[in-house]
mmCIF file of C-alpha atoms in Angstrom:
data_model
loop_
_atom_site.group_PDB
_atom_site.id
_atom_site.type_symbol
_atom_site.label_atom_id
_atom_site.label_comp_id
_atom_site.label_asym_id
_atom_site.label_seq_id
_atom_site.Cartn_x
_atom_site.Cartn_y
_atom_site.Cartn_z
ATOM 1 C CA MET A 1 163.803 110.303 38.287
ATOM 2 C CA SER A 2 163.313 113.753 36.864
ATOM 3 C CA TYR A 3 167.071 114.149 36.372
ATOM 4 C CA ILE A 4 167.705 110.712 34.837
ATOM 5 C CA ALA A 5 164.523 110.520 32.643
ATOM 6 C CA PRO A 6 162.716 113.792 32.703
ATOM 7 C CA ASN A 7 160.650 113.082 29.508
ATOM 8 C CA LEU A 8 159.628 109.600 30.423
ATOM 9 C CA SER A 9 158.552 110.596 33.912
ATOM 10 C CA THR A 10 156.577 113.437 32.545
ATOM 11 C CA ILE A 11 154.406 111.087 30.535
ATOM 12 C CA ILE A 12 153.913 108.223 32.854
ATOM 13 C CA GLY A 13 155.112 109.328 36.271
ATOM 14 C CA SER A 14 158.224 108.716 38.092
ATOM 15 C CA ALA A 15 157.162 105.510 39.870
ATOM 16 C CA VAL A 16 156.124 103.776 36.759
ATOM 17 C CA ALA A 17 159.180 104.983 34.709
ATOM 18 C CA ALA A 18 161.493 103.572 37.583
ATOM 19 C CA LYS A 19 159.693 100.208 37.408
ATOM 20 C CA LEU A 20 160.043 99.965 33.598
ATOM 21 C CA MET A 21 163.708 100.983 33.779
ATOM 22 C CA GLY A 22 164.284 98.273 36.516
ATOM 23 C CA ILE A 23 162.853 95.583 34.453
ATOM 24 C CA ALA A 24 164.424 96.622 31.099
ATOM 25 C CA GLY A 25 167.859 96.950 32.736
ATOM 26 C CA CYS A 26 168.684 100.549 31.883
ATOM 27 C CA LEU A 27 167.441 103.607 29.995
ATOM 28 C CA SER A 28 169.198 102.762 26.802
ATOM 29 C CA SER A 29 167.819 99.243 26.699
ATOM 30 C CA LEU A 30 164.307 100.544 27.357
ATOM 31 C CA GLY A 31 164.824 103.006 24.394
ATOM 32 C CA LYS A 32 165.817 100.127 22.229
ATOM 33 C CA MET A 33 162.858 97.983 23.054
ATOM 34 C CA PRO A 34 159.889 98.108 20.680
ATOM 35 C CA ALA A 35 156.549 99.545 21.926
ATOM 36 C CA CYS A 36 154.660 96.347 21.877
ATOM 37 C CA ASN A 37 157.111 94.771 24.439
ATOM 38 C CA VAL A 38 157.147 97.873 26.580
ATOM 39 C CA GLN A 39 153.464 97.584 27.193
ATOM 40 C CA LEU A 40 153.920 94.019 28.479
ATOM 41 C CA LEU A 41 156.819 94.890 30.951
ATOM 42 C CA GLY A 42 155.665 93.704 34.324
ATOM 43 C CA ALA A 43 152.532 91.760 33.149
ATOM 44 C CA LYS A 44 151.843 88.596 35.103
ATOM 45 C CA LYS A 45 150.818 85.480 33.510
ATOM 46 C CA LYS A 46 147.286 84.697 34.578
ATOM 47 C CA ALA A 47 146.263 81.042 35.595
ATOM 48 C CA LEU A 48 142.881 80.721 34.023
ATOM 49 C CA ALA A 49 142.313 77.287 35.590
ATOM 50 C CA GLY A 50 140.251 75.846 32.786
ATOM 51 C CA PHE A 51 138.474 79.131 31.652
ATOM 52 C CA SER A 52 138.448 80.421 28.065
ATOM 53 C CA THR A 53 141.298 82.765 27.108
ATOM 54 C CA ALA A 54 138.648 84.777 25.068
ATOM 55 C CA THR A 55 137.269 86.360 28.223
ATOM 56 C CA SER A 56 140.589 87.038 29.781
ATOM 57 C CA GLN A 57 141.601 90.647 30.246
ATOM 58 C CA PHE A 58 143.862 92.487 27.969
ATOM 59 C CA ARG A 59 147.452 91.936 29.187
ATOM 60 C CA VAL A 60 149.089 95.122 30.480
ATOM 61 C CA GLY A 61 152.131 95.601 32.571
ATOM 62 C CA TYR A 62 153.246 98.535 34.847
ATOM 63 C CA LEU A 63 151.763 100.860 32.296
ATOM 64 C CA GLU A 64 148.374 100.303 33.854
ATOM 65 C CA GLN A 65 149.591 102.160 36.932
ATOM 66 C CA ALA A 66 149.964 105.440 34.894
ATOM 67 C CA GLU A 67 147.587 108.311 35.520
ATOM 68 C CA ILE A 68 146.588 108.655 31.835
ATOM 69 C CA PHE A 69 145.655 104.913 31.656
ATOM 70 C CA GLN A 70 143.541 105.026 34.761
ATOM 71 C CA SER A 71 141.581 108.027 33.506
ATOM 72 C CA THR A 72 140.365 106.363 30.322
ATOM 73 C CA PRO A 73 138.224 103.394 31.331
ATOM 74 C CA PRO A 74 136.440 102.635 28.073
ATOM 75 C CA LEU A 75 139.585 103.027 25.660
ATOM 76 C CA ARG A 76 142.116 101.380 27.802
ATOM 77 C CA THR A 77 143.470 99.022 25.116
ATOM 78 C CA HIS A 78 144.086 101.919 22.698
ATOM 79 C CA ALA A 79 145.456 104.081 25.532
ATOM 80 C CA CYS A 80 147.851 101.394 26.627
ATOM 81 C CA ARG A 81 149.246 101.060 23.009
ATOM 82 C CA LEU A 82 149.520 104.916 22.630
ATOM 83 C CA LEU A 83 151.281 105.137 26.029
ATOM 84 C CA ALA A 84 153.744 102.501 25.186
ATOM 85 C CA SER A 85 154.731 104.033 21.839
ATOM 86 C CA LYS A 86 155.129 107.603 23.262
ATOM 87 C CA SER A 87 157.096 106.518 26.378
ATOM 88 C CA THR A 88 159.322 104.476 24.055
ATOM 89 C CA LEU A 89 159.962 107.640 22.112
ATOM 90 C CA ALA A 90 160.506 109.550 25.459
ATOM 91 C CA ALA A 91 162.933 106.836 26.644
ATOM 92 C CA ARG A 92 164.969 107.267 23.348
ATOM 93 C CA VAL A 93 165.120 111.095 23.886
ATOM 94 C CA ASP A 94 166.308 110.576 27.473
ATOM 95 C CA SER A 95 168.892 107.969 26.736
ATOM 96 C CA THR A 96 170.648 110.323 24.269
ATOM 97 C CA ARG A 97 170.311 113.254 26.664
ATOM 98 C CA GLY A 98 168.319 115.143 23.867
ATOM 99 C CA ASP A 99 166.153 117.288 26.000
ATOM 100 C CA PRO A 100 167.094 117.426 29.743
ATOM 101 C CA THR A 101 164.302 120.162 30.504
ATOM 102 C CA GLY A 102 161.415 117.638 29.567
ATOM 103 C CA LYS A 103 159.843 119.735 27.021
ATOM 104 C CA ALA A 104 159.595 116.826 24.523
ATOM 105 C CA GLY A 105 157.859 114.851 27.084
ATOM 106 C CA ARG A 106 155.296 117.440 27.697
ATOM 107 C CA ASN A 107 154.622 117.716 23.930
ATOM 108 C CA LEU A 108 154.158 113.892 23.813
ATOM 109 C CA GLN A 109 151.765 114.116 26.787
ATOM 110 C CA ASP A 110 149.756 116.676 25.046
ATOM 111 C CA GLU A 111 149.642 114.662 21.946
ATOM 112 C CA ILE A 112 148.326 111.602 23.951
ATOM 113 C CA LEU A 113 145.589 113.681 25.638
ATOM 114 C CA LYS A 114 144.451 115.176 22.320
ATOM 115 C CA LYS A 115 144.167 111.784 20.688
ATOM 116 C CA ILE A 116 142.266 110.407 23.846
ATOM 117 C CA GLU A 117 139.726 113.389 23.626
ATOM 118 C CA LYS A 118 139.281 112.781 19.905
ATOM 119 C CA TRP A 119 138.524 109.101 20.581
ATOM 120 C CA LYS A 120 135.845 110.150 23.068
ATOM 121 C CA GLU A 121 134.059 112.326 20.619
ATOM 122 C CA PRO A 122 130.849 110.793 19.154
ATOM 123 C CA PRO A 123 131.120 109.864 15.466
ATOM 124 C CA PRO A 124 129.704 112.463 13.057
ATOM 125 C CA ALA A 125 126.134 111.979 11.917
ATOM 126 C CA LYS A 126 125.713 110.500 8.386
ATOM 127 C CA GLN A 127 124.338 112.954 5.852
ATOM 128 C CA PRO A 128 121.629 111.755 3.556
ATOM 129 C CA LYS A 129 123.124 111.052 0.070
ATOM 130 C CA PRO A 130 121.004 112.363 -2.752
ATOM 131 C CA LEU A 131 120.342 110.213 -5.763
ATOM 132 C CA PRO A 132 122.454 110.971 -8.899
ATOM 133 C CA VAL A 133 120.728 112.795 -11.808
ATOM 134 C CA PRO A 134 119.499 110.242 -14.420
ATOM 135 C CA ASP A 135 121.260 110.471 -17.789
ATOM 136 C CA SER A 136 118.931 111.831 -20.485
ATOM 137 C CA GLU A 137 121.138 110.736 -23.254
ATOM 138 C CA PRO A 138 120.974 107.041 -24.264
ATOM 139 C CA LYS A 139 124.189 105.293 -23.285
ATOM 140 C CA LYS A 140 126.402 103.850 -25.939
ATOM 141 C CA LYS A 141 126.267 100.198 -26.244
ATOM 142 C CA ARG A 142 127.731 97.668 -28.567
ATOM 143 C CA GLY A 143 125.646 96.684 -31.591
ATOM 144 C CA GLY A 144 125.389 93.234 -33.284
ATOM 145 C CA ARG A 145 123.054 90.636 -34.276
ATOM 146 C CA ARG A 146 122.426 89.464 -30.805
ATOM 147 C CA LEU A 147 121.605 92.871 -29.508
ATOM 148 C CA ARG A 148 119.261 93.626 -32.454
ATOM 149 C CA LYS A 149 117.358 90.348 -31.888
ATOM 150 C CA MET A 150 117.014 91.163 -28.138
ATOM 151 C CA LYS A 151 115.683 94.649 -28.908
ATOM 152 C CA GLU A 152 113.052 93.137 -31.371
ATOM 153 C CA ARG A 153 112.127 90.626 -28.787
ATOM 154 C CA TYR A 154 111.453 93.346 -26.089
ATOM 155 C CA ALA A 155 110.453 96.183 -28.205
ATOM 156 C CA MET A 156 107.234 98.052 -27.367
ATOM 157 C CA THR A 157 104.390 97.041 -29.569
ATOM 158 C CA ASP A 158 101.984 99.587 -31.165
ATOM 159 C CA MET A 159 99.225 98.425 -28.655
ATOM 160 C CA MET A 160 101.582 99.091 -25.680
ATOM 161 C CA LYS A 161 102.403 102.545 -27.050
ATOM 162 C CA LEU A 162 98.657 103.307 -27.284
ATOM 163 C CA ALA A 163 98.048 101.908 -23.815
ATOM 164 C CA ASN A 164 100.846 104.075 -22.379
ATOM 165 C CA ARG A 165 99.251 107.095 -24.201
ATOM 166 C CA MET A 166 95.934 106.645 -22.595
ATOM 167 C CA GLN A 167 95.116 108.124 -19.045
ATOM 168 C CA PHE A 168 93.105 106.307 -16.482
ATOM 169 C CA GLY A 169 89.791 107.917 -15.433
ATOM 170 C CA VAL A 170 89.763 110.451 -18.304
ATOM 171 C CA PRO A 171 87.319 109.845 -21.152
ATOM 172 C CA GLU A 172 88.922 110.109 -24.579
ATOM 173 C CA GLU A 173 87.669 110.448 -28.045
ATOM 174 C CA SER A 174 88.275 107.715 -30.497
ATOM 175 C CA SER A 175 91.439 108.105 -32.518
ATOM 176 C CA LEU A 176 89.706 106.322 -35.398
ATOM 177 C CA GLY A 177 87.196 109.092 -36.095
ATOM 178 C CA ASP A 178 83.462 109.033 -37.016
ATOM 179 C CA ARG A 179 83.761 106.245 -39.660
ATOM 180 C CA PHE A 180 84.049 103.451 -37.072
ATOM 181 C CA PHE A 181 81.567 100.487 -37.349
ATOM 182 C CA VAL A 182 81.587 97.561 -34.885
ATOM 183 C CA THR A 183 80.645 94.467 -36.783
ATOM 184 C CA LEU A 184 79.856 91.769 -34.378
ATOM 185 C CA LEU A 185 78.898 88.259 -35.501
ATOM 186 C CA LEU A 186 76.862 86.180 -32.951
ATOM 187 C CA GLN A 187 76.358 82.666 -33.920
ATOM 188 C CA ASN A 188 73.910 80.469 -32.235
ATOM 189 C CA THR A 189 75.406 77.033 -32.301
ATOM 190 C CA PHE A 190 72.149 75.331 -31.693
ATOM 191 C CA THR A 191 69.996 76.925 -34.501
ATOM 192 C CA GLY A 192 72.843 77.697 -36.859
ATOM 193 C CA ILE A 193 71.491 81.323 -37.229
ATOM 194 C CA CYS A 194 74.024 84.208 -37.588
ATOM 195 C CA TYR A 195 73.263 87.716 -36.499
ATOM 196 C CA MET A 196 75.154 90.682 -37.967
ATOM 197 C CA ILE A 197 74.899 94.070 -36.085
ATOM 198 C CA GLN A 198 76.014 97.163 -37.650
#
């Protein structure tokens, strides 16, 4: 196998490469096949006997016997797709006798192992995103009668401005000065007498 398909046998092993070539017919027809069909070569149709197809296992052919596939249990579906695509590339190189030494197969195998190691890494921790600096300048908005009416409706009154100026729990002097008289009219409804306090 190392003489007929050195690159393919480097990636998936001689036994699996021979089985794939046997089902495909020859090396050139294996090279012409798309990768999605290569991963299904040798897959058996499972009789589910009334069970749901949602729980059935991912369909894999002879590629599940490859050593790389066996060594990646949690990522087998991704590893199978990657193996199928790279083995198709290796079969195309072998069918044209592009690299009889098997160097292209070793390069493809290194790529596969690097990708699998990258998949096994934990995701990076999310950095806390700071809030943007609020704009001090007022934003430009369209004017018009409707906008002016809305501004008048929701504008701050003088009393609201005074209330915002005051601080809670701090005694303040009266802003009206010393000449401030409180005139209070108390009216007794029963006697009709009015009191005026100054």
